[in-house]
Coordinates of C-alpha atoms in Angstrom, one line a residue:
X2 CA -83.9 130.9 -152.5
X3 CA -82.0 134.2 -153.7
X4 CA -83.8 137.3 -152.7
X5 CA -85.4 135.9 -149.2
X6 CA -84.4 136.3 -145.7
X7 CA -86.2 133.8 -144.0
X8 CA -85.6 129.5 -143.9
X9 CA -87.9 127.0 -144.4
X10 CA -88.3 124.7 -141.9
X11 CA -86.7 122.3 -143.2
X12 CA -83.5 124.4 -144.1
X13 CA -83.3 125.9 -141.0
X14 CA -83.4 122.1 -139.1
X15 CA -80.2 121.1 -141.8
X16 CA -78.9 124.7 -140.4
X17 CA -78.1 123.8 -136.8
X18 CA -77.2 119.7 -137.8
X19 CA -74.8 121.6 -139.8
X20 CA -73.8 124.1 -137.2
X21 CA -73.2 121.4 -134.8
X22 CA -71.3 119.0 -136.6
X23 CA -69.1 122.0 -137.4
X24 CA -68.2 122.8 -134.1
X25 CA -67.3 119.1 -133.5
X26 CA -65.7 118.7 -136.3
X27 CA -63.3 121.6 -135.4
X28 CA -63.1 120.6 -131.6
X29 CA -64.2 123.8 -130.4
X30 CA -67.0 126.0 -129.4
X31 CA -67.8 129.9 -130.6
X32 CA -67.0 130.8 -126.8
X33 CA -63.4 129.9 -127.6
X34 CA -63.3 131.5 -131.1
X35 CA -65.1 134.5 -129.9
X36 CA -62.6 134.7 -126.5
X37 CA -59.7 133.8 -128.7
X38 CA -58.5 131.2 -126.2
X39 CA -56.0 128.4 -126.8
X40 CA -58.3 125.7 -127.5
X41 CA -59.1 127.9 -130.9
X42 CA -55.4 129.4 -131.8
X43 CA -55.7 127.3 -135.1
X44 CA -59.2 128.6 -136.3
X45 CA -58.8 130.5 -139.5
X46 CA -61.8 133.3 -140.3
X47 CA -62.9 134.3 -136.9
X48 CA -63.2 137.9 -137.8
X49 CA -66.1 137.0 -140.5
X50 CA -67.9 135.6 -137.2
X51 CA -71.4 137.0 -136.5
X52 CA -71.7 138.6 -133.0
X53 CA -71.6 136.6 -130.4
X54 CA -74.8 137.1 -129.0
X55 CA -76.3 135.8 -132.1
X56 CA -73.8 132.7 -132.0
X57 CA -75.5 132.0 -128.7
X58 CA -78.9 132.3 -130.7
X59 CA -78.0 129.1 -132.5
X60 CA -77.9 126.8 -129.0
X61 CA -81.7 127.0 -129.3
X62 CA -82.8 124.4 -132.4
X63 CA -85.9 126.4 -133.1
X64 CA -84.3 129.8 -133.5
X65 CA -84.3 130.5 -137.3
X66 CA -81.1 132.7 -138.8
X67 CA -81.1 135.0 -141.4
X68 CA -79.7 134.1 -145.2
X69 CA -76.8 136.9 -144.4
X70 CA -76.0 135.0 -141.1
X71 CA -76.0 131.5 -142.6
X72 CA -73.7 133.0 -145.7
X73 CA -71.1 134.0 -142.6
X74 CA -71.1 130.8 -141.0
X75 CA -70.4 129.1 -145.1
X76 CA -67.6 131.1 -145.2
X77 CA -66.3 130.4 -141.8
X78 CA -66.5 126.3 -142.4
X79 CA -64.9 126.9 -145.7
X80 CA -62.2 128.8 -144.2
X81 CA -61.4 125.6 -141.9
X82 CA -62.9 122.6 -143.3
X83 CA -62.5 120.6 -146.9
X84 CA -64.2 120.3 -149.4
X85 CA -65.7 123.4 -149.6
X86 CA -69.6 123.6 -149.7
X87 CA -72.2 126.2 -150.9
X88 CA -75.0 128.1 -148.7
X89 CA -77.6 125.8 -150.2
X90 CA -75.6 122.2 -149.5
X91 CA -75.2 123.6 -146.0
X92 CA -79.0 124.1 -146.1
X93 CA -80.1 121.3 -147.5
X94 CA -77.5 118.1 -146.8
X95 CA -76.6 116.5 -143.4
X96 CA -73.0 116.9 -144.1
X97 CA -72.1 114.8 -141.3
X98 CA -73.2 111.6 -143.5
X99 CA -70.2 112.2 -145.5
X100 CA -67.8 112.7 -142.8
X101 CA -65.3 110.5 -144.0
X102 CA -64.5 113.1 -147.2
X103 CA -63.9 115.8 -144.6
X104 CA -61.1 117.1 -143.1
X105 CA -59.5 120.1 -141.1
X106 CA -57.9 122.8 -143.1
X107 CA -55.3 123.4 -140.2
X108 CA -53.1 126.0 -140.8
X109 CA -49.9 124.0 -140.0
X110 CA -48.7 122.6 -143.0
X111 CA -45.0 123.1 -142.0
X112 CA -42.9 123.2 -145.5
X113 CA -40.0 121.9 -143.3
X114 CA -41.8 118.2 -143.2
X115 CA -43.0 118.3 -146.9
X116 CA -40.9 115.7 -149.5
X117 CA -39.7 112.3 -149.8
X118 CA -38.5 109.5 -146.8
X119 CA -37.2 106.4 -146.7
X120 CA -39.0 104.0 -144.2
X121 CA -37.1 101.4 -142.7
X122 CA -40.1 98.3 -140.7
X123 CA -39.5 94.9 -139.7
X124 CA -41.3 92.8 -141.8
X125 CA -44.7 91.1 -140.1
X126 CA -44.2 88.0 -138.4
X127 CA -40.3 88.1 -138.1
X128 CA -37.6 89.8 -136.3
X129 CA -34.6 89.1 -138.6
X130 CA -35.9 91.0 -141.8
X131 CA -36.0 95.0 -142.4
X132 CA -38.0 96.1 -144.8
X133 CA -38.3 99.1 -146.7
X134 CA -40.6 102.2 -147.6
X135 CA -40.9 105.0 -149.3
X136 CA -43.2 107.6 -148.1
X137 CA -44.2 111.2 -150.0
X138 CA -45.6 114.0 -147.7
X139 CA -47.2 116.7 -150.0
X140 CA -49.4 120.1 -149.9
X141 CA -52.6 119.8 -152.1
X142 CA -55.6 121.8 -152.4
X143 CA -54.8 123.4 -148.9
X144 CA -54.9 119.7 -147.5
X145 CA -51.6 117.6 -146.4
X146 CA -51.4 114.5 -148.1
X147 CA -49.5 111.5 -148.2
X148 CA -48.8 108.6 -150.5
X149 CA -46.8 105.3 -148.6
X150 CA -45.5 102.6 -150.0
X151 CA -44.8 99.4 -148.1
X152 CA -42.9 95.8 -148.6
X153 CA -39.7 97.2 -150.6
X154 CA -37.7 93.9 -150.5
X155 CA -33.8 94.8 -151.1
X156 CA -31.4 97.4 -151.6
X157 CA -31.8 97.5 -155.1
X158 CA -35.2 98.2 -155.6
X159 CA -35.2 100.9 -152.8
X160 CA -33.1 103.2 -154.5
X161 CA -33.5 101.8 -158.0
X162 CA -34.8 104.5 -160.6
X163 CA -37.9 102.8 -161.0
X164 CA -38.9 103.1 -157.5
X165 CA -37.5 106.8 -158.0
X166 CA -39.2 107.5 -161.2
X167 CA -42.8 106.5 -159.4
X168 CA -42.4 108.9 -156.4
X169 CA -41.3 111.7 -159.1
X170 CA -44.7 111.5 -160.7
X171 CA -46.6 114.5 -159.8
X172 CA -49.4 113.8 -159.2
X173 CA -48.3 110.1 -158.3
X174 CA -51.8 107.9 -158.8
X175 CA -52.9 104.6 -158.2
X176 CA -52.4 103.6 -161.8
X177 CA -48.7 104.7 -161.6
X178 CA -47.8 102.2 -159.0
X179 CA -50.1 99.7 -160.4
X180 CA -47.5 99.8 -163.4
X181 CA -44.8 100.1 -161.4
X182 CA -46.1 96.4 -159.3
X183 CA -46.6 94.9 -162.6
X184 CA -43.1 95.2 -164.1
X185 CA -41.5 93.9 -160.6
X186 CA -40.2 90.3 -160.1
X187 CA -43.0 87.8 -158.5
X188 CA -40.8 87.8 -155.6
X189 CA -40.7 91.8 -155.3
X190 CA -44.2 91.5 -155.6
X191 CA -45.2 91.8 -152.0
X192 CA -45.9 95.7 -152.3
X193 CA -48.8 97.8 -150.7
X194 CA -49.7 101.0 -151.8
X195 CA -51.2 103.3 -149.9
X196 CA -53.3 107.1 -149.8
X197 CA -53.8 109.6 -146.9
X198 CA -54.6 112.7 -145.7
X199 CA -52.1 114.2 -142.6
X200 CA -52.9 116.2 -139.5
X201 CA -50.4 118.1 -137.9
X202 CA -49.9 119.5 -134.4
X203 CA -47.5 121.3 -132.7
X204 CA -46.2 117.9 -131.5
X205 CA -46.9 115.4 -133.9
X206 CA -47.7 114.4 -137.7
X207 CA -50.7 111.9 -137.6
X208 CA -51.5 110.4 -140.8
X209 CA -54.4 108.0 -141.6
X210 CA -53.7 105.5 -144.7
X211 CA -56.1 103.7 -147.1
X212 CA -55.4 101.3 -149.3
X213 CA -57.5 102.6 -152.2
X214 CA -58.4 98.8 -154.0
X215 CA -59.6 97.4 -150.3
X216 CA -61.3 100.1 -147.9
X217 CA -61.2 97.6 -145.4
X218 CA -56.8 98.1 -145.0
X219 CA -55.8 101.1 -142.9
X220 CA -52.8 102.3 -141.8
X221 CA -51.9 104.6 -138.8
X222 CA -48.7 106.4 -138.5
X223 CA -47.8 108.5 -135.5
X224 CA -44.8 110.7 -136.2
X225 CA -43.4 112.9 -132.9
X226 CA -42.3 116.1 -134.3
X227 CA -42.5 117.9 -130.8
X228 CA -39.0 119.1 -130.5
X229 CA -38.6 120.4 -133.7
X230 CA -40.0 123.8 -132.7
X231 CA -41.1 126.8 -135.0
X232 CA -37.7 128.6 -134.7
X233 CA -35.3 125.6 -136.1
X234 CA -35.5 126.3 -139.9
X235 CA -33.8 123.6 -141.0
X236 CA -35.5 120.9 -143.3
X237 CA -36.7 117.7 -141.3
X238 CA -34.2 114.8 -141.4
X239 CA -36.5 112.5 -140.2
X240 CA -37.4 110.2 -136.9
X241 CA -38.9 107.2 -135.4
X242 CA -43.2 106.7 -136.3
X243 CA -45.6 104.6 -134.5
X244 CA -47.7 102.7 -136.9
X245 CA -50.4 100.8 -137.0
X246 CA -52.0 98.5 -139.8
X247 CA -56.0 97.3 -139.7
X248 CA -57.5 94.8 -141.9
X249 CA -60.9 93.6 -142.2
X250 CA -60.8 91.2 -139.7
X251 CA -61.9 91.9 -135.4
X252 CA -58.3 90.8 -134.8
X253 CA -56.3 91.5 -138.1
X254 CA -53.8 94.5 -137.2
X255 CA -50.5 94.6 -136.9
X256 CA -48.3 97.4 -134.9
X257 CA -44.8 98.2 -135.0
X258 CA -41.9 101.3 -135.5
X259 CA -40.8 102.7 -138.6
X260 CA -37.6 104.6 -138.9
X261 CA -37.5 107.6 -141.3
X262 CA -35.3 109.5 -143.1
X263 CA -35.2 111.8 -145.4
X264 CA -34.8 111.2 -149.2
X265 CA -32.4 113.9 -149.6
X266 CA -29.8 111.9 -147.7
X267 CA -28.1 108.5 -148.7
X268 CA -30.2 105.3 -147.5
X269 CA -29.3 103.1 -145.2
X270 CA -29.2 99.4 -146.5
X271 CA -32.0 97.0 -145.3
X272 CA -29.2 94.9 -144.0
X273 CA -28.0 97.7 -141.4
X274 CA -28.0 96.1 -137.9
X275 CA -28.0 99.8 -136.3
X276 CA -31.7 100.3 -138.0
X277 CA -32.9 97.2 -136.5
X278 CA -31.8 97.4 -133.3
X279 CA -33.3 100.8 -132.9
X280 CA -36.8 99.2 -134.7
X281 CA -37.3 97.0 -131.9
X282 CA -40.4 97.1 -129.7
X283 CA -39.8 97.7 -126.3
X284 CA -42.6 96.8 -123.9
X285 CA -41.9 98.0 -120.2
X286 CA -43.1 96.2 -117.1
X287 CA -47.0 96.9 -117.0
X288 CA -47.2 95.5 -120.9
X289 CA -47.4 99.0 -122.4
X290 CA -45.5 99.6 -125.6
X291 CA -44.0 103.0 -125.4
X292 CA -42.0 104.6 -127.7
X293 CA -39.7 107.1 -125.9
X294 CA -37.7 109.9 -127.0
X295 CA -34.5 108.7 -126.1
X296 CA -35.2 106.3 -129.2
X297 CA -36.4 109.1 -131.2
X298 CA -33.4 111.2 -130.4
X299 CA -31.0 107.7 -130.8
X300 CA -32.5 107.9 -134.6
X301 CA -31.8 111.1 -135.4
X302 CA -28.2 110.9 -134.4
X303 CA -27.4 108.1 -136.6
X304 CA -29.5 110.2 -138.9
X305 CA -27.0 112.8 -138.5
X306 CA -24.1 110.5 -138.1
X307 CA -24.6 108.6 -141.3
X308 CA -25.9 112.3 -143.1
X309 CA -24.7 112.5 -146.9
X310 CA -26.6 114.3 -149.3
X311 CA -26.9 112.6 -152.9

């Protein structure tokens, strides 16, 4: 294909599946890129852009670009979008088939949120127990990740050096913890170890879970970050996160708070009856569970209160 202008049919029909599912995927159009308007303030590359005019062009499915046009539009996806691809997987695979692998390559991946938390949950199906977490927010590749890990059981093993030594581990794998779970007493064993990829907004951090031996288990944690805006340089202490767990079942999911706070400061015991009364779910009058930020804002002034760096 080196050497030609011109698209094959074929190629140029993967072209604009490709074009398309790029735009969705980065919830805008080229009128906003090319216009510079808010819904696009986040889109890296713009200046690589063909003209607008010929951006237009691609609205009509039988309108075939040139390879130098199709090597700018590469360029641009890479610049926003992971895994990268080449100009001949853009021409030739529906790259929308492997959604799932994809994600946006936002250009907010605050340093202040980055390191270690400890996450403080009632256990399911009880409102007398606390249990704990650990959770590992982390830049790779140009992608923020996290790895969670769920069902710590007592004091001990919360800030016990094993538990330590695990989240240490760069990179920390599925193996690691897999040794870690093995070398724990049968009644410690009620762990669940999770992977995730992290988008973040101006007003929150949204991470999606898997559990990487069983698809099928998902968790979604909801993390308001809104009024810790771009001018407080401080690291984050931590706050209160919405999460959500899926199984493989129509009605198998689970939804509750988690507290979090940083690793950098002493942990709170699971025993602590301040973290669980500020864990509870509140659900107001019309049956909606709302998590307001007078809660937040109650966690992160026993965060502050109770603030002793180890």
């Amino acid at each position: 294909m080196a050497g030609r202008q011109g698209l094959s049919e074929e190629e140029n029909r993967v072209f604009h599946l490709n074009y398309e599912y790029m735009w969705r995927k980065l919830s805008t159009t080229y009128y906003h890129v090319k216009n510079n308007t808010l819904d696009a303030q986040d889109i890296r590359g713009k200046e690589g852009l063909p003209s607008y005019t010929n951006l237009s062009k691609c609205i009509n499915p039988k309108w075939t670009p040139s390879k130098g046009f199709v090597d700018k539009i590469v360029r641009f996806y890479n610049a926003n979008i992971l895994p990268e691809v080449d100009t001949h997987q853009f021409l030739t695979k529906d790259l929308s088939l492997t959604d799932e692998i994809r994600y946006r390559n936002d250009s907010v991946i605050d340093e202040r949120f980055l390191g270690k938390y400890y996450g403080y949950y009632y256990a399911p199906g009880t409102r007398s127990k606390v249990s704990g977490a650990i959770l590992k927010l982390f830049n790779e590749d140009r992608i923020l990740k996290a790895k969670l890990l769920t069902g710590i059981q007592t004091d001990r093993q919360m800030t016990g050096f094993p538990l330590k030594q695990l989240f240490d581990r760069e990179p920390l794998q599925k193996e690691d913890f897999d040794k870690y779970y093995q070398n724990l007493e049968t009644d410690k064993q009620r762990c669940y170890y999770y992977e995730g990829t992290a988008d973040m907004t101006k007003e929150a951090i949204i991470i999606c879970f898997t559990g990487p031996d069983e698809e099928h288990r998902r968790l979604f944690l909801t993390l308001n970050v809104d009024c810790f805006t771009a001018g407080i340089r401080r690291p984050y202490q931590g706050g209160l996160a919405f999460v959500m767990t899926t199984g493989d079942g129509p009605f198998d999911a689970q939804f509750f708070q988690m507290g979090l706070s940083s690793a950098a400061n002493k942990p709170f015991s699971l025993r602590d009856k301040r973290v669980g009364e500020l864990l509870r779910i509140h659900v107001q009058e019309n049956e909606r569970i709302v998590l307001t930020s007078g809660m937040d804002r109650r966690w992160y002034e026993l965060l502050l209160q109770e603030r002793d760096i180890v």
